[in-house]
Every structure is written in C-alpha cells, then in structure tokens.
Short mmCIF file of C-alpha atoms and ligand atoms in Angstrom, two decimals:
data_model
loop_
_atom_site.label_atom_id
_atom_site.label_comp_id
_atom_site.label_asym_id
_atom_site.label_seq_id
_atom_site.Cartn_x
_atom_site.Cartn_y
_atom_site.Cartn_z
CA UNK A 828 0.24 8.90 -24.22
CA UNK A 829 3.85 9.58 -25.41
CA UNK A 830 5.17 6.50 -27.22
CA UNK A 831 8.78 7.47 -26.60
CA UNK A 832 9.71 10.24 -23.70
CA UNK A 833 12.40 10.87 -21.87
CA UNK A 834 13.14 12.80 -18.69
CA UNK A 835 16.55 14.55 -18.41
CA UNK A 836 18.57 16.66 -16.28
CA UNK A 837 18.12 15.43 -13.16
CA UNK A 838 19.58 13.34 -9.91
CA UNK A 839 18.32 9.19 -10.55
CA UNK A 840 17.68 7.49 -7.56
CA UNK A 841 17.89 4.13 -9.16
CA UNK A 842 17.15 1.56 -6.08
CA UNK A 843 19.14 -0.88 -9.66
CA UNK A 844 20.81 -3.51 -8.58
CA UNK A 845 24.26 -2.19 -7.95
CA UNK A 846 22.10 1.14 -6.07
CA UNK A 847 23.25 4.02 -8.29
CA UNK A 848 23.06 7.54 -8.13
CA UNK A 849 23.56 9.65 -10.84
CA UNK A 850 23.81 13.74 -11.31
CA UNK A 851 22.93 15.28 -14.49
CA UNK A 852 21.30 12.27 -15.62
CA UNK A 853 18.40 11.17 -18.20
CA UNK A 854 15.40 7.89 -18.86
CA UNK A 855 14.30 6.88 -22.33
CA UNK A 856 11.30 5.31 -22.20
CA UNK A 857 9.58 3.47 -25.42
CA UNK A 858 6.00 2.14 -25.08
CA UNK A 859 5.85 2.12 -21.18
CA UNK A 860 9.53 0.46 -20.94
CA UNK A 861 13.03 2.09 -19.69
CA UNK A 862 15.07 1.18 -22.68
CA UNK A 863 18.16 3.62 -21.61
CA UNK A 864 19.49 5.26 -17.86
CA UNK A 865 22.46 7.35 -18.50
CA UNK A 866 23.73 10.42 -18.35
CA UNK A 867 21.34 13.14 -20.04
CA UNK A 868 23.20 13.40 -23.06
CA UNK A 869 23.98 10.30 -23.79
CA UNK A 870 20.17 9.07 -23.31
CA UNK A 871 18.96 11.54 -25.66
CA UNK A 872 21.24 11.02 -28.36
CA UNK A 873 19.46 9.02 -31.53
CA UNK A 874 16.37 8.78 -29.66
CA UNK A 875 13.61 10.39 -30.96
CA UNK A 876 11.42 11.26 -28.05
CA UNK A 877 7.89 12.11 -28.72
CA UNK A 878 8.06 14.22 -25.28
CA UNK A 879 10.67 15.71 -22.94
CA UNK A 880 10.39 16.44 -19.36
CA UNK A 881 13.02 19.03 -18.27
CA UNK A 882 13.89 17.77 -15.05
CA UNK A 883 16.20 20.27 -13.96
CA UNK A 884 16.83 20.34 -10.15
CA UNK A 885 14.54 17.53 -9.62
CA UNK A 886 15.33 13.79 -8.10
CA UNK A 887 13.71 11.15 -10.33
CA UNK A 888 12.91 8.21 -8.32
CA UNK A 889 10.83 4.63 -8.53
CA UNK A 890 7.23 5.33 -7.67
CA UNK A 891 6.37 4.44 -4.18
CA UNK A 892 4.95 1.22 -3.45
CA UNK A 893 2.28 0.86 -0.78
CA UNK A 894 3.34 -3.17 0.72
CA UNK A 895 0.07 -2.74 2.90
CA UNK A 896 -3.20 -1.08 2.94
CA UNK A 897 -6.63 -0.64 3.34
CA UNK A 898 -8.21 1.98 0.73
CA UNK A 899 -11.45 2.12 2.44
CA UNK A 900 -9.82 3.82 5.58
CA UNK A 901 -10.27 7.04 4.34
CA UNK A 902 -13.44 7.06 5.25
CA UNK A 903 -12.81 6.71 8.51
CA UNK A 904 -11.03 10.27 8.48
CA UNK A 905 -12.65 12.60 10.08
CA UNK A 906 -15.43 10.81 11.13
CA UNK A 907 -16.63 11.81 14.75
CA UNK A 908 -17.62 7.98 15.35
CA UNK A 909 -18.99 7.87 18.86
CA UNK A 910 -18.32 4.56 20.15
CA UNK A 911 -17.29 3.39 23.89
CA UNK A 912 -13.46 4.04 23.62
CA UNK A 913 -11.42 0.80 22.93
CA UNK A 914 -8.73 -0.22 25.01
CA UNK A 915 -6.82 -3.08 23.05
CA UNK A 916 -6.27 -3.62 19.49
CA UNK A 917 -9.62 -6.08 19.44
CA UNK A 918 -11.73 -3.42 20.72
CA UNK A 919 -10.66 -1.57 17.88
CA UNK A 920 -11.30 -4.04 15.59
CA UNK A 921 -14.98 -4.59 16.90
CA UNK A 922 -15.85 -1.24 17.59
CA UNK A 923 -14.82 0.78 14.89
CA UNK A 924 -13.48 -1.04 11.69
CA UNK A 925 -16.12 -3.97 12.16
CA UNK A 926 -18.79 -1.85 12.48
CA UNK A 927 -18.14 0.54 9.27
CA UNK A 928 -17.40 -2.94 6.81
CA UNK A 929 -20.53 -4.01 7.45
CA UNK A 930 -21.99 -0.96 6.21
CA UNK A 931 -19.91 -0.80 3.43
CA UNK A 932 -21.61 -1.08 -0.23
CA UNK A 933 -19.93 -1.36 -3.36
CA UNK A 934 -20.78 2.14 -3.95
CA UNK A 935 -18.71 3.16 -1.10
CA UNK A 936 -16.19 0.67 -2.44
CA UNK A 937 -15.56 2.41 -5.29
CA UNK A 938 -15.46 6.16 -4.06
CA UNK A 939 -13.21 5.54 -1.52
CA UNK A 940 -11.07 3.96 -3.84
CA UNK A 941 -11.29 7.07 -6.12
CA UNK A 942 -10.21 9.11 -3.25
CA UNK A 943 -7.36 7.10 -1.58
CA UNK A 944 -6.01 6.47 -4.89
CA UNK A 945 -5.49 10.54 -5.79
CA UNK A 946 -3.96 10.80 -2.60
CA UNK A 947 -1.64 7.93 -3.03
CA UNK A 948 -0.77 9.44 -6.88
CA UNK A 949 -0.71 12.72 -5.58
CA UNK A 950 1.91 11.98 -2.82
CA UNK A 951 4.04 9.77 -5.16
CA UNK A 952 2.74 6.16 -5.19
CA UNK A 953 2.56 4.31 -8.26
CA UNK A 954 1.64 1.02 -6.61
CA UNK A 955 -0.78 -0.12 -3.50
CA UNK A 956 -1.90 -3.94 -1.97
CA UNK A 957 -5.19 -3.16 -0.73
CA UNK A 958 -7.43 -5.67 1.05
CA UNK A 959 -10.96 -4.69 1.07
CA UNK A 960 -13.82 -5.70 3.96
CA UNK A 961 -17.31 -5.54 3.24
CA UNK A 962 -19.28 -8.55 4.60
CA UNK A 963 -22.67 -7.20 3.32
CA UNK A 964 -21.59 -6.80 -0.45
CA UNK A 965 -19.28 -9.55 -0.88
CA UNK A 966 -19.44 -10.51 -4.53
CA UNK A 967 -18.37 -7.79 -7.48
CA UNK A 968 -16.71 -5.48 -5.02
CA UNK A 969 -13.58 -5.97 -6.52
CA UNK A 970 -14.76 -5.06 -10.21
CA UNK A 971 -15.77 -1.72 -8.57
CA UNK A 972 -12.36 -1.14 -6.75
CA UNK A 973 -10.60 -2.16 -10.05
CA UNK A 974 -12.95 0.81 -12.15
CA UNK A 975 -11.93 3.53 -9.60
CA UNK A 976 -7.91 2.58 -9.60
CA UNK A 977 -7.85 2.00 -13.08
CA UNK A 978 -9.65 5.72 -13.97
CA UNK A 979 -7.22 7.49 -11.92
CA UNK A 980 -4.68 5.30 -13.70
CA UNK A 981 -2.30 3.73 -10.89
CA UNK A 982 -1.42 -0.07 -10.22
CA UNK A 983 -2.84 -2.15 -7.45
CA UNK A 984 -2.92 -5.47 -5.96
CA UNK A 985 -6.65 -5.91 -4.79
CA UNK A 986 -8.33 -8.14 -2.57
CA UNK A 987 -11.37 -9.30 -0.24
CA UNK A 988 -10.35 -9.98 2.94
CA UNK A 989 -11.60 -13.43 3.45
CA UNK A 990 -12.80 -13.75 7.51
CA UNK A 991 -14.63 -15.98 9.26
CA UNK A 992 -15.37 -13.90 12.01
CA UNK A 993 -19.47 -14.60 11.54
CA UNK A 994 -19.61 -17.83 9.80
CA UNK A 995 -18.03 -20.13 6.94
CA UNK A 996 -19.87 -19.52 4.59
CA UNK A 997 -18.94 -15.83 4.41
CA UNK A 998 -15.38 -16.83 4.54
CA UNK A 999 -16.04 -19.11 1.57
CA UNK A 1000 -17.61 -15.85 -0.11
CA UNK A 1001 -14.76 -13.83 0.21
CA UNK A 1002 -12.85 -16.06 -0.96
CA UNK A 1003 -14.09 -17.21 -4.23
CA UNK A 1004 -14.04 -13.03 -4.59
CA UNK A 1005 -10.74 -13.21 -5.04
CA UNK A 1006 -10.70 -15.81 -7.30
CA UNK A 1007 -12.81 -14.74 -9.25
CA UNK A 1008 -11.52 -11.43 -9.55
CA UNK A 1009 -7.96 -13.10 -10.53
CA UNK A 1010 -9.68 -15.55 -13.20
CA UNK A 1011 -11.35 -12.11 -14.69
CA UNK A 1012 -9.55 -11.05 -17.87
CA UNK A 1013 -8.67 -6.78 -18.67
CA UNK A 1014 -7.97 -5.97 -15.41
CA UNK A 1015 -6.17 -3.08 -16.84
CA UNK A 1016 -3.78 -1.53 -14.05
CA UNK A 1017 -5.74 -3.92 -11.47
CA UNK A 1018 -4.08 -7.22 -10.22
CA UNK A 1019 -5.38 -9.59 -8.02
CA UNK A 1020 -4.33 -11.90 -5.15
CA UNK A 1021 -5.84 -13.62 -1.74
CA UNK A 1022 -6.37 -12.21 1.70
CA UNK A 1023 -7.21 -14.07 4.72
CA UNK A 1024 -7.69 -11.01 7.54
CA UNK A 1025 -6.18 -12.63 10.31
CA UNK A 1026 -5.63 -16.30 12.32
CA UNK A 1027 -7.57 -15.43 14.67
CA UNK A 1028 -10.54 -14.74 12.73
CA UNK A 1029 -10.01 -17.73 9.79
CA UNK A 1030 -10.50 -21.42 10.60
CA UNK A 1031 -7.55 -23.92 9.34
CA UNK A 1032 -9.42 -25.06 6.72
CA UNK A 1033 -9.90 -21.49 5.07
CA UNK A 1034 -6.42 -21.33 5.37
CA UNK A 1035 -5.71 -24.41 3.50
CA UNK A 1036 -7.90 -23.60 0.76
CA UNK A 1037 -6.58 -19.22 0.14
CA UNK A 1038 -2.87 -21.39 0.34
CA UNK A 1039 -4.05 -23.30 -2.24
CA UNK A 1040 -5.64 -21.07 -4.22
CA UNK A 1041 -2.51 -19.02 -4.20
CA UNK A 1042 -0.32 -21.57 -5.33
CA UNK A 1043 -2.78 -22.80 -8.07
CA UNK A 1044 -3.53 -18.56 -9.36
CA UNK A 1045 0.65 -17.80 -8.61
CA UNK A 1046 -0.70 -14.99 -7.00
CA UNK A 1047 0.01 -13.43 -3.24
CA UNK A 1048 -1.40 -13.97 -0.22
CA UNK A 1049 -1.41 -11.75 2.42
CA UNK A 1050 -2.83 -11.95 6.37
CA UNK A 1051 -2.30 -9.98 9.16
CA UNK A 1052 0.15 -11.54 11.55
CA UNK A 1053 0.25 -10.74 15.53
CA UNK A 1054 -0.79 -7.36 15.20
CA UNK A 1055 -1.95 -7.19 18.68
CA UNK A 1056 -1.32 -9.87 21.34
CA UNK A 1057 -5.11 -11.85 20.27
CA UNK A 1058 -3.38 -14.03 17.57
CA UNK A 1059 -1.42 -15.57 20.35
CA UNK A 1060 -4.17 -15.96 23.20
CA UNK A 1061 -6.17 -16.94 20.15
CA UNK A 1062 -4.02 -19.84 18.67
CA UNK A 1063 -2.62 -21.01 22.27
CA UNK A 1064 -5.65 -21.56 23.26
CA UNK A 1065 -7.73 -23.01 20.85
CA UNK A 1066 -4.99 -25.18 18.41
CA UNK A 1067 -2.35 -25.02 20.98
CA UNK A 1068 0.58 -23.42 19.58
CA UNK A 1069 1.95 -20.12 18.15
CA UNK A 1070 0.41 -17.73 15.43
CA UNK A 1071 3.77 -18.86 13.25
CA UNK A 1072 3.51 -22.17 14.07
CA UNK A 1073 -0.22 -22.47 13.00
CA UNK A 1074 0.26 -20.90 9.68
CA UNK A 1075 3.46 -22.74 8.86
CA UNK A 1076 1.60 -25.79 10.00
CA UNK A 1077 -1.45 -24.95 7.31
CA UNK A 1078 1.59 -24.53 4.55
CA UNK A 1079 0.82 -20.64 4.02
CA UNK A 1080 4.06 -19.32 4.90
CA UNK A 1081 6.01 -19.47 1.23
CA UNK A 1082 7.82 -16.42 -0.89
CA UNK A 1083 4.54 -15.86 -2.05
CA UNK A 1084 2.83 -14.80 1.61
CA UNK A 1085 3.12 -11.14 2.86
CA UNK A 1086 2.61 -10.79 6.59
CA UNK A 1087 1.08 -7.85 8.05
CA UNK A 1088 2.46 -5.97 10.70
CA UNK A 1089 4.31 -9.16 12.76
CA UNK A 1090 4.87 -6.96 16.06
CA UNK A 1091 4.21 -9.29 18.57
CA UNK A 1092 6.53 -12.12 17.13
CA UNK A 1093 9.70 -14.11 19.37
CA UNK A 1094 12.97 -15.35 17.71
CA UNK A 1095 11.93 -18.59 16.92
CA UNK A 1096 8.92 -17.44 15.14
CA UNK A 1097 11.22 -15.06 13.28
CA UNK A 1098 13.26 -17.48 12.41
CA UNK A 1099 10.73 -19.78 10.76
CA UNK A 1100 9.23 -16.66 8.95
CA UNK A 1101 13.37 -16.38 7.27
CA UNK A 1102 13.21 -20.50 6.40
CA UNK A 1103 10.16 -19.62 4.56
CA UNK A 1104 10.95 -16.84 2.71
CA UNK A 1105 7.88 -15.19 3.57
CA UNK A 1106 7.33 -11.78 2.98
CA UNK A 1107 6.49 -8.90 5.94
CA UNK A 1108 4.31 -5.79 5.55
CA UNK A 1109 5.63 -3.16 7.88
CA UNK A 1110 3.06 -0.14 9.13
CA UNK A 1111 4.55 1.48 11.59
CA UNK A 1112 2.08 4.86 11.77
CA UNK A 1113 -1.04 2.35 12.20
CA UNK A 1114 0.98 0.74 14.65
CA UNK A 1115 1.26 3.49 16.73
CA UNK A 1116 -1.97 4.82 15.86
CA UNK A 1117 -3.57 1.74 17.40
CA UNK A 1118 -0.84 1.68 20.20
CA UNK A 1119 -0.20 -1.88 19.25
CA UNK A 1120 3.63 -2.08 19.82
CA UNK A 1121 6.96 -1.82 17.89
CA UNK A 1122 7.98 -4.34 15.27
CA UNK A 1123 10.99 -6.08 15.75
CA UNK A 1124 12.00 -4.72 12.56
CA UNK A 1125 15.95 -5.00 13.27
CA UNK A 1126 15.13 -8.85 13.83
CA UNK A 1127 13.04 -9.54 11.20
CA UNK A 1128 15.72 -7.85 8.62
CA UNK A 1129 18.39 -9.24 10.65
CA UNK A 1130 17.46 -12.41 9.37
CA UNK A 1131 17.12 -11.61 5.95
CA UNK A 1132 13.57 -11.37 5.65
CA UNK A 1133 11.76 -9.08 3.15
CA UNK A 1134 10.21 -5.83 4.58
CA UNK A 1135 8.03 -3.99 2.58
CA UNK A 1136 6.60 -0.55 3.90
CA UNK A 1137 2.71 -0.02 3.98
CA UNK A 1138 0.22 2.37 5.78
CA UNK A 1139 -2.72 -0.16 6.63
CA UNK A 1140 -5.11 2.31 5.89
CA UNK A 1141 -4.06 5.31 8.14
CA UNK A 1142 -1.52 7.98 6.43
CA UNK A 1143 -2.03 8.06 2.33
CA UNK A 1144 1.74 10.12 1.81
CA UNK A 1145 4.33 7.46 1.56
CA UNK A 1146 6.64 9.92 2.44
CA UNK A 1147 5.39 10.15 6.23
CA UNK A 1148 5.11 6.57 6.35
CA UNK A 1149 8.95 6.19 5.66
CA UNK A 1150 10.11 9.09 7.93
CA UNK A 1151 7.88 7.46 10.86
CA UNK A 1152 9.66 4.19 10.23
CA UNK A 1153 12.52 5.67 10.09
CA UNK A 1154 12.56 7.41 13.42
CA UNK A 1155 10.04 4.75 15.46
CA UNK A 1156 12.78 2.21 14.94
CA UNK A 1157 15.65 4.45 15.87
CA UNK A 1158 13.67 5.59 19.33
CA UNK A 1159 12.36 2.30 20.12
CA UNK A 1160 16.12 0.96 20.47
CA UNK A 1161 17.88 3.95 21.24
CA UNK A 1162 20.20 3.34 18.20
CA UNK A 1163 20.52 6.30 16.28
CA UNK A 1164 22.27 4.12 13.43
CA UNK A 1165 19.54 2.28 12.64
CA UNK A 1166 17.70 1.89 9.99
CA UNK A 1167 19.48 4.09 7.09
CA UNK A 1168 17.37 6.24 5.13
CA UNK A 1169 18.59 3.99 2.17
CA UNK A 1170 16.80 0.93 3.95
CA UNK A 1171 13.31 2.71 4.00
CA UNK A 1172 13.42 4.20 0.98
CA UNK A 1173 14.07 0.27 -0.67
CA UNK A 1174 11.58 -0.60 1.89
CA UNK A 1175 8.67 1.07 0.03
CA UNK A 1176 9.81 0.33 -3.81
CA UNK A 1177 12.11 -2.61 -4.85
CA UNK A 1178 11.13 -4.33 -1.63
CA UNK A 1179 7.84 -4.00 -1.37
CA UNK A 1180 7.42 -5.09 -5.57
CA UNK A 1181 9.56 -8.25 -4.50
CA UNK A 1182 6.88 -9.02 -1.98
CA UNK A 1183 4.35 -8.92 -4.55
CA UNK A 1184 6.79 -10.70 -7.08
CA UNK A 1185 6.37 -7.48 -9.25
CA UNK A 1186 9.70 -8.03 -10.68
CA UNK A 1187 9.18 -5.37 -13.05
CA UNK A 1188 8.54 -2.36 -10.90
CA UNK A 1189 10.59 -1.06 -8.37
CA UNK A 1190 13.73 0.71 -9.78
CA UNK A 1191 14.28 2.25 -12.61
CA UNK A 1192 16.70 0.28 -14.45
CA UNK A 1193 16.83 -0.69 -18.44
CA UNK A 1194 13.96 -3.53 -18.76
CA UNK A 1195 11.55 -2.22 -16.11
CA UNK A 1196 8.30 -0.64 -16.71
CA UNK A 1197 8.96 2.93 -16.40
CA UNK A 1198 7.03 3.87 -13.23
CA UNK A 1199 8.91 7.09 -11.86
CA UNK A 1200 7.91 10.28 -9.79
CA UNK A 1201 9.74 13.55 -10.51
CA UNK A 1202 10.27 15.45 -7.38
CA UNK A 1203 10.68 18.82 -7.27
CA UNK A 1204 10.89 20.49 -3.76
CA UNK A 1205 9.52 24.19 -3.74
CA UNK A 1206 12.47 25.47 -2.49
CA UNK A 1207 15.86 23.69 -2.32
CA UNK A 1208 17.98 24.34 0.86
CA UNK A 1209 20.65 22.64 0.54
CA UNK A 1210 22.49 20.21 -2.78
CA UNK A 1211 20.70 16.58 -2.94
CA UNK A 1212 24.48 15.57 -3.84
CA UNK A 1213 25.30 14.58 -0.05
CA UNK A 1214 22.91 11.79 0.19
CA UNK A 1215 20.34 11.62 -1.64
CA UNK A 1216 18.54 8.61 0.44
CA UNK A 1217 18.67 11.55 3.51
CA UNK A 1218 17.23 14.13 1.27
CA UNK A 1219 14.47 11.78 0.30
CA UNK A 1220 13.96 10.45 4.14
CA UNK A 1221 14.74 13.55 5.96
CA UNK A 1222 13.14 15.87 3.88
CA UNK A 1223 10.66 15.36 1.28
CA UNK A 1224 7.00 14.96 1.14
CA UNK A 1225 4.35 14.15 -0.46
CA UNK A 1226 3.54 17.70 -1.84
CA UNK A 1227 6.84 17.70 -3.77
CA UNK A 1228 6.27 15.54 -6.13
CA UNK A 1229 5.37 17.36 -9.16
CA UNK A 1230 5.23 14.38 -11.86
CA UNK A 1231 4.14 11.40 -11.72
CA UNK A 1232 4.97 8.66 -14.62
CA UNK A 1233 3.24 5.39 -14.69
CA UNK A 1234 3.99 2.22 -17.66
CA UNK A 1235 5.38 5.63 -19.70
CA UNK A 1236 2.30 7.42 -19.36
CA UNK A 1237 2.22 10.70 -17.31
CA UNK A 1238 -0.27 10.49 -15.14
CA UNK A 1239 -0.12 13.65 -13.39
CA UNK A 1240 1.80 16.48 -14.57
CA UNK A 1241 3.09 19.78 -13.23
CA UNK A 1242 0.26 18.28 -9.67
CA UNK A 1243 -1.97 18.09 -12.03
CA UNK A 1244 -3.93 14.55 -12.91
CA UNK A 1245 -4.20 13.59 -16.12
CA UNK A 1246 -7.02 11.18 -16.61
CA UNK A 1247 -9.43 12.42 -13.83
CA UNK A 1248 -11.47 15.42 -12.90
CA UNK A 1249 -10.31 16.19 -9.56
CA UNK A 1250 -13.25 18.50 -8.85
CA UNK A 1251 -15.56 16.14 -10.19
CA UNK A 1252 -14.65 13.40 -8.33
CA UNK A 1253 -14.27 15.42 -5.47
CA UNK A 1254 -18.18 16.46 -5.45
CA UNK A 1255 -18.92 12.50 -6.16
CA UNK A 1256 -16.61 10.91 -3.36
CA UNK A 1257 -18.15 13.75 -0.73
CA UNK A 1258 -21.32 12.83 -1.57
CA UNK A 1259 -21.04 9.21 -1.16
CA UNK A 1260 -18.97 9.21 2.08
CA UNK A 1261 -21.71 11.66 3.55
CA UNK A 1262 -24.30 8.82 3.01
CA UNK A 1263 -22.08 5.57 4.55
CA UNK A 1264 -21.60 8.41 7.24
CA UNK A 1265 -24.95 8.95 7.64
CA UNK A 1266 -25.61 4.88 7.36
CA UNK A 1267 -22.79 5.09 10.47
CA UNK A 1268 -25.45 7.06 12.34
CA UNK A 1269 -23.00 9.10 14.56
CA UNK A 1270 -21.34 11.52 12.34
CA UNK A 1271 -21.94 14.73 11.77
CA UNK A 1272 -23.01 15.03 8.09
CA UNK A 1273 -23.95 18.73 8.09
CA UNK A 1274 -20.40 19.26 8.14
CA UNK A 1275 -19.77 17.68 4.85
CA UNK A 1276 -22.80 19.25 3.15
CA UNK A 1277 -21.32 22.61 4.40
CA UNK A 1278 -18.13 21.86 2.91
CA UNK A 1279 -19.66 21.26 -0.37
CA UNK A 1280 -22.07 24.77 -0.21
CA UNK A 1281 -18.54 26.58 0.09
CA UNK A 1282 -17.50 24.99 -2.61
CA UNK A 1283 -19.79 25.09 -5.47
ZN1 ZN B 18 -4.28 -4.12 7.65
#
C-alpha cells in the first residue's frame, strides 16, 4: 500500500461542500487521508508521493455508496426458481426470498458476499449497507460476511435482519447478532449496525429494544418502510394506525434510522419522517422489479429529508441504479426537470454516508478518507467540461471505471483487483451457489457445472 499517492490530471467531481468541479486537477493522499485537492500542479509540488496515477482524461469521483442492499441476492440471479407466480409484493416475499433465507448457511453467506462485493468494486462502489436473512444460521453469520468484504477490501455496514415472522425468539436471535457483531473488536473494513426487516413482520417490543440498542451502540438502524401496501393493512389493523405512526410511536424514527424504500407513504407521514430527521433508502430498480410502485421521491426531498440511493439486492452497478432513478422519477411525473443528474449522483455518495453518519466518506475533500474511483470511459465522445453530473448520469457505467481507491489503498487497478484472485474466487463462489441451488431443489445445476467444464 502506497503511504503517500497522488492522482493527477484529471476532472474532480468533488460532491465538497461548496460542489466543485475542477479540470486539470490533482489528490494527495498520506496514509489513507486526502491531505490536498488542487490543481495538478500545485498538489504535487513538495509532496513526495510514493505512487502516481496519471489520470489523464479520466473523472475522479467519491466511490459509490450503496444506501440499501441485500448481498445475498445474487444468488437469486439466474436461478430458474419454479414457484406459483406471485402477484403482490407479499407473495414475493413468501415465495421466493423467504424460501431461499431459510436455506441459507453461513457458507453461502460468505460466497455471496465474495461475489456481490467484486461486482460492487468492480462497478465503482466503495461502500454498501447490507442486511443479511438467514433464519437457520443465525449466530456468526456476520463474522463470515465481514471475512468475504474485508478480503476483497471494500467498506460495509452489515447486519441481520432481525424478523419475527416465525417466532420471538428468532427475532431476539437476530438481534443480539447484531450486537454482537458491533461489540466485536477488528472489524477491519466491516461496520456494524441493527436491522429490523419490516413492521409488519417485528412486534413493538422488538422494536423498542433494536431502538435501543441503536442508541446505546450509536450505530444505524435500518427497516423497510411501506414497500408494498401490507405495512398499512398490517398496522391498521392490528395496532390501529399508520406504518409512520407506529414506528414514531416505538421512538425508532431519529437521524440515526434509514428507511427502506417508503413508496406507499401520504403527506402527513412524510412530514413526520422530516420532524425526525430520519433517513430514506431509495431503490428504485427493485421497485420496479417487484412492481411495487413509485416513491414519492419529489415529496420526501421536498421536505428536506435525506435520500440515499441503494439497489436492495437486484442491480450490483451503481451506475444503473442512478440512471433508473433518474429517469423513473422524471416519467412517473411527467417532469422532465426533475431530479438533476447532480441530485442522484449526491444521492449515492455524500448522501447516502450521511445516512450512515459516515462523515468521513463521501466527497473527496481535504480531511476525508480518500475513497475515490478513476473513471475512464473507453472512448470519449464528447468533453466532460459541459456537465460533468450529465456525463456521469447520462453516460457512464459500471465498466468504466478503471481504478478504484479505497482509505489510500488501490484496490483495483487498471480492472484489475488487487487483493483477490478473481478466478479463484470465481471457481469457489460457483461452487457454493450450485449447492444452495441444489438445496433450492428447482434449479437447474447442470448449467452451472457446465459453465465451470468450459472454464477450467
Ligand atoms: Zn431490502
């Protein structure tokens, strides 16, 4: 790991405080820190870099920050699961994603971690809040999440999602997970926080004790919020009053709580959401995918709420995720104003690290830990001088980014990573899938196991 590097020549998409741009521009780094943003000569001057990445015609940028998502999804791709199709957002739930957590082993844990996280890396994301389900291997899962992220060498907020959805007791289990996990010293790039999946499927009392537990740790806690319309049925009928309503009632809605998804939400229930200062966790290609709705999103941010940009599983390339919220939101209201490309792109970094209180990632700015992607497109069509925010939003993916810096170490360089054998791991994460596939018992395995005879 270079102590001291610095990246030069290129356009800096800041996402600083005062939003700047600048051309022909350069990042010192000293022992994982941004200790100067300038122009390139400047930077360089008197500091003796141990490394130099020419960034000529490249944009440097914050590394992407994942506000939402479920690493274990992965698995799901590709799999020919042959289940009695679902027709509402619950189905869903209990057909498919119930069914595959409770087949889910720690093994399985940790190669799907391994594999979501080079995707993530590999398409520009230097951060990720994943909540993790598995109610039949409850206890340790998160030490085997934290293993994968921390070999491939990229940051995450990890959790068990606590649910109640079979008994206390299991709730109770996932959530002393998480506490334990966040009592557990050397994390390395591995944080921890509390998840509660949803109000419909945790009782008041779990919510009373993952609030307190994360206002005693000073860590996050995240839930999904009125995904699909159940949360409402759900609380109306059994507590008598909203989703909003019930969790503001329990005390978890504070600055440190980040709501996923929020798409079936009213204007009072918005409003209460801005009083609190809680957080939301957009996802607008699961959204779709599961043909929940559209989130309010010009309401929410209307109201000065929070919005951080996350994939819930589904789509690993950040880049994808912010051109589909981009456009979803523009259709949906036939306003071809809004959002800007600026508000996406601070939608998945400095907003999504102030929903996690990560007040040191996000931007690159003097003081910050230096976690930065250099993008290079393969061919450039027209000057990123215009607007850079359209460039990014309009026309980059996740293929372009060729380096990928994280705490001042270069994780992958020139697409290739630095601390893990992609080939390797490949073989490994194959092998394991094909076996919770199998365990699924309605996939077609052969196909993987063909795969793997091309291959090797
Ligand atoms: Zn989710």
């Amino acid at each position: 790991m270079s102590k001291k590097l610095v990246v030069r020549n290129c356009t800096v998409l800041t996402l600083d405080e005062r939003r700047r741009i600048m051309q022909d521009a350069g990042i010192a780094v000293e022992d994982g820190k941004i200790v100067k943003v300038g122009p390139a000569d400047t930077v360089s001057r008197g500091f003796a870099a141990d490394e130099v990445i020419n960034a000529k015609g490249c944009i440097v940028m914050p590394g992407l920050i994942c506000a939402h998502t479920h690493l274990y999804g992965i698995a799901l791709r590709g799999s020919a699961l042959i289940v009695k199709p679902p027709s509402d957002f619950l189905q869903i739930l209990q057909r498919i994603w119930w069914p595959l957590d409770e087949k889910l082993t720690n093994e399985d844990a940790y190669a799907t971690t391994l594999a979501a996280c080079i995707e993530l890396l590999m398409s520009g994301t230097t951060c990720f809040a994943d909540t993790y389900s598995a109610p039949n291997e409850i206890s340790g899962s998160l030490d085997y999440i934290a293993r994968a992220l921390n070999q491939v060498g990229i940051r995450g907020i990890i959790s068990f999602e606590a649910t109640e959805r079979r008994n206390a007791s299991e709730g109770k289990r996932g959530l002393n997970e998480n506490i334990r996990f966040i009592k557990k010293r050397n994390k390395g790039k591995a944080m921890g926080m509390i998840s509660l999946h949803a109000s419909f499927t945790v009782s008041d009392n779990l919510i009373l004790q993952g609030t307190e537990a994360s206002t005693k740790y000073r860590v996050p806690l995240t839930i999904h919020v009125s995904e699909g319309p159940n949360d409402l049925y759900h609380n109306i009928e059994r507590y008598g009053k909203g989703t909003i309503e019930r969790l503001n009632d329990t005390g978890a809605l504070s600055s440190r709580a980040v709501l996923a998804h929020c798409v079936h939400l009213n204007h009072k229930e918005i409003e209460v959401i801005s009083k609190t200062s809680a957080n939301v966790a957009h996802n607008p290609m699961s959204n779709m995918l599961n043909a929940v709705g559209v989130t309010p999103l010009r309401d929410i941010v209307a109201q000065g709420i929070n919005v951080g940009l996350g994939n819930d599983g589904y789509i690993f390339d950040m880049f994808e995720n912010m051109r589909t919220a981009f456009l979803l939101q523009r259709l949906a209201r036939k306003d071809p104003n809004w959002p800007s490309p600026q508000e996406v792109v601070e939608m998945s970094t400095i907003n999504a690290a102030k929903a996690y209180g990560l007040s040191s990632i996000g931007s690159i700015a003097k003081g910050k830990r230096a976690d930065m992607i250099v993008i290079r497109p393969s061919f450039i069509a027209t000057p990123y001088s215009g607007s850079v925010y359209g460039y990014v939003v309009n026309g980059l993916k996740g293929l372009d980014v060729r380096d990928v810096i994280i705490d001042g170490e270069i994780v992958m360089r020139e697409r290739t990573l630095a601390k893990i054998d992609i080939e390797d791991t490949e073989k490994k994460v194959l092998k394991s899938i094909n076996r919770l596939w199998r365990r699924l018992g309605s996939s077609p395995h052969e196909a993987v196991e063909a795969l793997q005879e091309n291959k090797h």
